[in-house]
């Protein structure tokens, strides 16, 4: 078995976040070392209730902290139309508040890194507000994590005429994202919508989840319905992309990334949406406008989607 990665998860616990926690807990090479909640797919209170529901289902005893309920500036955008009002597809689960540490999500991220410097990986699955607040407490925080892997960003500029899914985690708090991409780090990995949109859980894979008679697979398949209702409008099929799980997969197995580019990332807006972009065109050239210098981020540009999806299904149906 490969070396166990001890992962601190920062999550706006919606449907694919819950799938990610199931996936991490089912991997023999992963250990969840702590979880912080944040707004995004649902309000923060629902996010922490969902953390509690999943950890109880899995029998996990890990420190949980309540994080940011709103972005650094402006009002929170909540994706109820994607994940349901409660974040788990409105299935009516009993979700009491879990026992929490009493510290903020940002304080948990800092404390764990200081207690075990160089031993932990930070996996960010929601808006980056907790990470930005943690950087205010310790500007060198990311140098104390072995790696920081985030599901967010849009990769390099795409070929002309190419459209991308919304970069929701960045768009929900652009100021926080800017702080994260400009911070010193050991290794910051961006797993953006440019690659997560290619990892499709198709009808056959969904049928395998439904057929597996385990609590983990039953829960994973139950919460899919609201997500499928949303994504059928993208492709005319009841299939979904595995956004957050892919980030966890790449953290545990970097060979799933078949192409990547190191370079500066800026947060850019067009008046409607904000995205985190590698400051390179599709041809590998700098953009035709000035941009802010930033430390290199490892930006994933292609993945072995079939291998990842097969592995994800195998873990959840094992």
XYZ file of C-alpha atoms in Angstrom:
318
model
C 0.000 0.000 0.000
C 1.272 3.476 -0.801
C 1.997 6.065 1.871
C -1.120 7.261 3.690
C -2.034 10.884 3.019
C -3.562 12.673 6.010
C -6.030 15.138 4.562
C -7.691 18.204 6.078
C -10.903 18.883 4.146
C -12.493 22.323 3.754
C -15.979 21.796 2.331
C -19.319 23.421 1.477
C -20.854 19.981 1.902
C -23.072 19.477 -1.116
C -23.630 16.301 -3.090
C -20.226 15.929 -4.725
C -18.510 17.016 -1.483
C -20.311 14.189 0.328
C -19.195 11.807 -2.414
C -15.636 13.037 -1.850
C -15.775 12.298 1.876
C -17.085 8.786 1.077
C -14.262 8.343 -1.444
C -11.525 9.514 0.930
C -12.838 7.334 3.746
C -12.873 4.317 1.432
C -9.295 4.742 0.229
C -6.674 2.775 2.190
C -4.100 5.441 1.308
C -6.096 8.317 2.845
C -6.979 9.445 6.360
C -9.275 12.399 7.036
C -7.512 14.470 9.701
C -10.058 17.262 10.138
C -12.980 18.970 8.403
C -14.028 22.635 8.211
C -17.376 23.832 6.883
C -17.984 26.809 4.594
C -20.960 28.295 2.744
C -21.451 27.621 -0.973
C -23.450 24.637 -2.138
C -25.669 25.302 0.885
C -25.613 27.676 3.833
C -22.837 27.014 6.344
C -25.160 25.510 8.957
C -26.353 22.927 6.465
C -22.757 22.293 5.411
C -21.735 21.405 8.973
C -24.909 19.346 9.517
C -24.031 17.411 6.352
C -20.491 16.845 7.600
C -22.001 15.368 10.744
C -24.349 13.126 8.795
C -21.562 11.726 6.598
C -19.077 11.230 9.433
C -21.715 9.366 11.469
C -22.543 7.192 8.465
C -18.862 6.360 8.086
C -18.107 6.018 11.797
C -15.453 8.737 11.565
C -14.280 10.586 14.669
C -12.395 13.644 13.407
C -12.238 17.274 14.546
C -14.908 19.428 12.872
C -14.965 23.240 12.927
C -17.563 25.670 11.677
C -16.201 28.063 9.084
C -17.251 31.106 7.113
C -20.939 31.763 6.469
C -20.297 34.507 3.900
C -17.549 35.720 1.579
C -14.941 38.319 2.511
C -17.056 40.923 0.697
C -20.640 40.907 -0.527
C -23.420 38.421 -0.002
C -23.218 34.635 -0.159
C -24.458 32.882 -3.293
C -26.065 29.553 -2.404
C -26.460 26.824 -5.071
C -29.807 25.456 -3.864
C -30.874 24.863 -7.460
C -28.000 22.358 -7.860
C -27.771 20.576 -4.490
C -31.217 21.171 -2.974
C -31.987 23.478 -0.073
C -30.129 21.297 2.452
C -27.149 20.467 0.231
C -27.907 16.742 0.127
C -30.781 16.768 -2.344
C -33.567 17.339 0.214
C -33.924 13.649 1.071
C -35.176 14.405 4.589
C -32.177 13.014 6.472
C -31.972 13.626 10.219
C -28.965 15.939 10.449
C -28.324 17.190 13.994
C -25.428 19.548 14.483
C -22.241 17.533 15.084
C -19.882 18.105 17.975
C -17.462 20.861 16.935
C -14.138 22.021 18.304
C -15.292 25.546 19.155
C -12.673 27.177 16.937
C -13.351 28.709 13.554
C -12.664 26.813 10.358
C -9.680 29.079 9.712
C -8.307 28.421 13.196
C -8.643 24.662 12.664
C -6.658 24.854 9.402
C -3.908 26.775 11.182
C -3.835 24.647 14.333
C -3.587 21.318 12.524
C -0.800 22.600 10.268
C 1.163 23.897 13.256
C 0.717 20.638 15.168
C 1.917 18.466 12.276
C 3.977 20.661 9.919
C 4.808 18.993 6.608
C 2.623 15.948 7.361
C -0.818 17.067 6.166
C -2.455 17.893 2.844
C -5.210 20.499 2.607
C -8.098 19.763 0.240
C -10.372 22.741 -0.486
C -13.726 21.850 -2.056
C -15.698 25.090 -1.635
C -15.264 28.856 -1.719
C -11.797 29.716 -0.429
C -12.934 31.989 2.397
C -11.639 29.830 5.257
C -8.252 29.549 3.559
C -7.998 33.322 3.101
C -8.959 33.932 6.738
C -6.393 31.337 7.824
C -3.725 33.169 5.817
C -4.508 36.299 7.829
C -3.644 34.312 10.964
C -0.518 32.791 9.401
C 0.637 34.226 6.048
C 3.073 31.274 5.703
C 0.377 28.672 6.352
C 0.603 26.907 2.989
C 4.317 26.252 3.549
C 3.326 24.127 6.561
C 1.093 21.827 4.491
C 2.715 19.207 2.298
C 0.343 20.336 -0.440
C -2.789 22.397 -0.933
C -5.144 20.983 -3.575
C -8.232 22.926 -4.522
C -11.237 22.216 -6.686
C -11.631 25.527 -8.444
C -10.259 27.619 -11.238
C -10.616 27.348 -14.995
C -7.126 26.375 -16.142
C -5.361 28.362 -18.888
C -7.328 30.482 -21.325
C -9.271 28.138 -23.576
C -9.241 27.889 -27.348
C -11.330 30.659 -28.901
C -14.997 29.702 -29.004
C -14.731 27.236 -26.116
C -17.159 27.647 -23.212
C -16.550 26.415 -19.668
C -18.733 25.603 -16.685
C -18.963 28.329 -14.054
C -15.939 28.473 -11.751
C -18.294 28.547 -8.755
C -15.838 28.189 -5.877
C -13.793 31.153 -7.108
C -16.823 33.187 -8.187
C -18.357 32.799 -4.705
C -15.418 34.649 -3.108
C -13.004 36.187 -5.639
C -11.141 38.164 -2.963
C -10.430 35.004 -1.000
C -9.265 33.212 -4.142
C -6.904 36.073 -4.955
C -5.358 35.799 -1.481
C -4.892 32.045 -1.897
C -3.217 32.222 -5.311
C -0.810 34.945 -4.182
C 0.272 33.226 -0.943
C 3.635 31.473 -0.413
C 3.319 27.711 -0.631
C 5.103 24.378 -0.881
C 2.774 23.083 -3.588
C -0.566 24.512 -4.690
C -2.532 22.378 -7.157
C -5.493 23.765 -9.090
C -8.024 21.184 -10.291
C -10.379 23.374 -12.291
C -13.606 23.035 -14.192
C -11.543 22.661 -17.369
C -10.741 19.100 -16.233
C -13.442 18.190 -13.711
C -16.112 18.590 -16.410
C -14.493 15.688 -18.318
C -14.867 13.121 -15.502
C -18.398 11.872 -16.126
C -20.327 9.470 -13.936
C -22.459 7.990 -16.709
C -25.587 5.832 -16.695
C -23.646 2.567 -16.312
C -21.626 3.864 -13.372
C -24.740 5.264 -11.693
C -26.455 1.896 -12.141
C -23.488 0.239 -10.411
C -23.923 2.551 -7.415
C -27.626 1.737 -7.252
C -26.900 -1.998 -7.438
C -24.301 -2.071 -4.660
C -25.846 -3.097 -1.338
C -23.661 -1.119 1.045
C -24.596 1.910 3.205
C -21.955 4.008 1.435
C -23.212 3.193 -2.077
C -26.872 3.531 -1.108
C -26.290 7.005 0.316
C -24.168 8.032 -2.682
C -26.898 6.984 -5.112
C -29.774 8.454 -3.056
C -28.387 11.974 -3.065
C -27.719 11.922 -6.806
C -31.265 12.620 -7.970
C -31.321 16.406 -7.460
C -27.845 16.664 -8.982
C -28.995 14.652 -12.003
C -32.055 16.910 -12.360
C -29.702 19.868 -12.721
C -27.094 18.319 -15.020
C -29.578 16.759 -17.431
C -30.043 20.315 -18.708
C -26.372 20.390 -19.754
C -26.211 17.200 -21.818
C -29.766 15.860 -22.162
C -28.710 12.790 -20.162
C -28.927 11.994 -16.464
C -25.188 12.035 -15.866
C -22.908 14.182 -13.691
C -19.305 15.405 -13.576
C -17.234 14.382 -10.547
C -15.922 17.844 -9.684
C -14.793 17.539 -6.061
C -13.934 13.826 -6.109
C -11.420 14.424 -8.911
C -9.493 16.887 -6.750
C -9.268 14.238 -4.023
C -8.211 11.637 -6.577
C -5.365 13.803 -7.873
C -4.228 14.596 -4.328
C -3.915 10.869 -3.596
C -2.661 9.814 -7.048
C -0.993 12.631 -9.000
C -0.516 10.255 -11.972
C -4.231 10.740 -12.737
C -3.186 14.094 -14.177
C -1.855 13.458 -17.682
C -0.874 17.088 -18.359
C -0.202 20.133 -16.206
C 1.427 23.552 -16.412
C 3.178 25.511 -13.662
C 2.657 29.255 -13.712
C 1.004 32.311 -12.154
C -2.749 32.297 -11.560
C -4.831 35.490 -11.398
C -8.483 35.952 -10.506
C -10.154 37.789 -13.387
C -13.721 38.999 -13.862
C -15.782 39.967 -16.879
C -18.375 42.021 -15.025
C -20.590 38.974 -14.473
C -18.402 36.091 -13.305
C -14.948 35.699 -11.797
C -12.537 32.908 -12.695
C -9.087 31.821 -11.585
C -6.977 31.582 -14.721
C -3.466 30.401 -15.419
C -1.928 33.370 -17.156
C -1.317 31.458 -20.364
C -3.298 31.140 -23.583
C -4.261 27.818 -25.127
C -1.035 28.108 -27.149
C 1.052 28.425 -23.989
C 1.748 32.131 -24.465
C 1.234 34.943 -21.929
C -2.075 36.804 -22.326
C -2.134 40.023 -24.328
C -2.631 42.233 -21.264
C -0.717 42.931 -18.030
C -1.239 40.528 -15.133
C -0.162 40.339 -11.507
C 2.959 38.338 -10.645
C 2.196 35.333 -8.430
C 4.003 32.220 -7.217
C 3.661 29.215 -9.493
C 0.538 27.094 -9.156
C 0.478 23.540 -10.536
C -2.475 23.758 -12.913
C -3.983 20.481 -14.128
C -4.849 20.612 -17.843
C -5.751 16.984 -18.672
C -6.662 13.861 -16.712
C -7.143 10.129 -17.221
C -10.902 10.400 -16.768
C -11.806 6.734 -17.435
C -9.283 5.459 -14.867
C -10.421 7.956 -12.249
C -14.144 7.268 -12.728
C -13.592 3.501 -12.603
C -11.586 3.867 -9.401
C -14.191 6.148 -7.831
C -16.988 3.657 -8.523
C -14.871 0.774 -7.242
C -14.220 2.553 -3.928
C -17.856 3.488 -3.345
C -19.185 0.032 -4.242
C -16.496 -2.003 -2.480
